[in-house]
Amino acid sequence: MNYVAILEHNADGWSAYVLDLPGCTSWGETREAVIRNIRDAIESHIGVLRERGETVPEANAVPEIVTIAG
């Protein structure tokens, strides 16, 4: 499965969240670290959903860069 993770850079490093998995977030000091961490978070999140017998949301988000003038 391919989930879209949104990465944000801030003063403390990088944070990430997954649009199709509410509550699935992670953090890392570098971009590479947050990508590794969010991958682990996704796998753990899905594992918990399955253990609870809950439905695993489909990966529906589609990335698109939108450019505006200004």
mmCIF file of C-alpha atoms in Angstrom:
data_model
loop_
_atom_site.group_PDB
_atom_site.id
_atom_site.type_symbol
_atom_site.label_atom_id
_atom_site.label_comp_id
_atom_site.label_asym_id
_atom_site.label_seq_id
_atom_site.Cartn_x
_atom_site.Cartn_y
_atom_site.Cartn_z
ATOM 1 C CA MET A 1 0.000 0.000 0.000
ATOM 2 C CA ASN A 2 1.127 3.545 -0.676
ATOM 3 C CA TYR A 3 -0.067 6.141 1.830
ATOM 4 C CA VAL A 4 0.521 9.870 1.373
ATOM 5 C CA ALA A 5 2.520 11.307 4.268
ATOM 6 C CA ILE A 6 2.669 15.074 4.692
ATOM 7 C CA LEU A 7 6.089 16.241 5.880
ATOM 8 C CA GLU A 8 6.550 19.591 7.596
ATOM 9 C CA HIS A 9 9.830 21.223 8.577
ATOM 10 C CA ASN A 10 9.888 23.289 11.777
ATOM 11 C CA ALA A 11 12.358 24.633 14.319
ATOM 12 C CA ASP A 12 12.536 21.255 16.116
ATOM 13 C CA GLY A 13 13.118 19.118 13.015
ATOM 14 C CA TRP A 14 10.517 17.380 10.876
ATOM 15 C CA SER A 15 7.015 16.134 11.580
ATOM 16 C CA ALA A 16 4.787 13.917 9.466
ATOM 17 C CA TYR A 17 1.188 12.780 9.368
ATOM 18 C CA VAL A 18 -0.827 10.471 7.139
ATOM 19 C CA LEU A 19 -4.014 11.832 5.585
ATOM 20 C CA ASP A 20 -5.768 8.469 5.336
ATOM 21 C CA LEU A 21 -4.794 7.272 8.827
ATOM 22 C CA PRO A 22 -6.080 9.806 11.369
ATOM 23 C CA GLY A 23 -3.806 9.957 14.400
ATOM 24 C CA CYS A 24 -0.829 8.447 12.579
ATOM 25 C CA THR A 25 1.992 10.919 13.147
ATOM 26 C CA SER A 26 5.726 10.931 13.669
ATOM 27 C CA TRP A 27 8.754 13.162 14.129
ATOM 28 C CA GLY A 28 12.438 13.150 13.216
ATOM 29 C CA GLU A 29 15.446 15.438 13.415
ATOM 30 C CA THR A 30 16.061 15.082 9.670
ATOM 31 C CA ARG A 31 13.881 14.496 6.633
ATOM 32 C CA GLU A 32 15.356 11.025 6.234
ATOM 33 C CA ALA A 33 14.633 10.218 9.893
ATOM 34 C CA VAL A 34 11.009 11.333 9.733
ATOM 35 C CA ILE A 35 10.454 9.240 6.598
ATOM 36 C CA ARG A 36 11.811 6.146 8.379
ATOM 37 C CA ASN A 37 9.762 6.959 11.469
ATOM 38 C CA ILE A 38 6.481 7.585 9.637
ATOM 39 C CA ARG A 39 6.926 4.293 7.766
ATOM 40 C CA ASP A 40 7.242 2.530 11.133
ATOM 41 C CA ALA A 41 4.270 4.514 12.473
ATOM 42 C CA ILE A 42 2.108 3.466 9.513
ATOM 43 C CA GLU A 43 2.981 -0.195 9.991
ATOM 44 C CA SER A 44 2.278 0.029 13.730
ATOM 45 C CA HIS A 45 -0.963 1.955 13.207
ATOM 46 C CA ILE A 46 -2.250 -0.628 10.738
ATOM 47 C CA GLY A 47 -1.163 -3.442 13.065
ATOM 48 C CA VAL A 48 -3.156 -1.973 15.943
ATOM 49 C CA LEU A 49 -6.230 -1.512 13.744
ATOM 50 C CA ARG A 50 -6.026 -5.161 12.666
ATOM 51 C CA GLU A 51 -5.515 -6.391 16.250
ATOM 52 C CA ARG A 52 -8.679 -4.526 17.261
ATOM 53 C CA GLY A 53 -10.604 -5.956 14.320
ATOM 54 C CA GLU A 54 -11.088 -2.487 12.864
ATOM 55 C CA THR A 55 -11.116 -1.651 9.185
ATOM 56 C CA VAL A 56 -7.826 -0.447 7.737
ATOM 57 C CA PRO A 57 -8.575 2.689 5.690
ATOM 58 C CA GLU A 58 -7.691 2.511 2.024
ATOM 59 C CA ALA A 59 -4.972 4.769 0.722
ATOM 60 C CA ASN A 60 -7.090 7.327 -1.158
ATOM 61 C CA ALA A 61 -5.113 10.567 -0.885
ATOM 62 C CA VAL A 62 -3.390 11.683 -4.069
ATOM 63 C CA PRO A 63 -0.444 14.085 -3.883
ATOM 64 C CA GLU A 64 -0.589 17.190 -6.035
ATOM 65 C CA ILE A 65 1.575 20.280 -5.900
ATOM 66 C CA VAL A 66 -0.541 23.375 -6.558
ATOM 67 C CA THR A 67 1.309 26.499 -7.680
ATOM 68 C CA ILE A 68 -0.220 29.935 -7.308
ATOM 69 C CA ALA A 69 0.946 33.305 -8.563
ATOM 70 C CA GLY A 70 2.381 35.689 -6.069
#
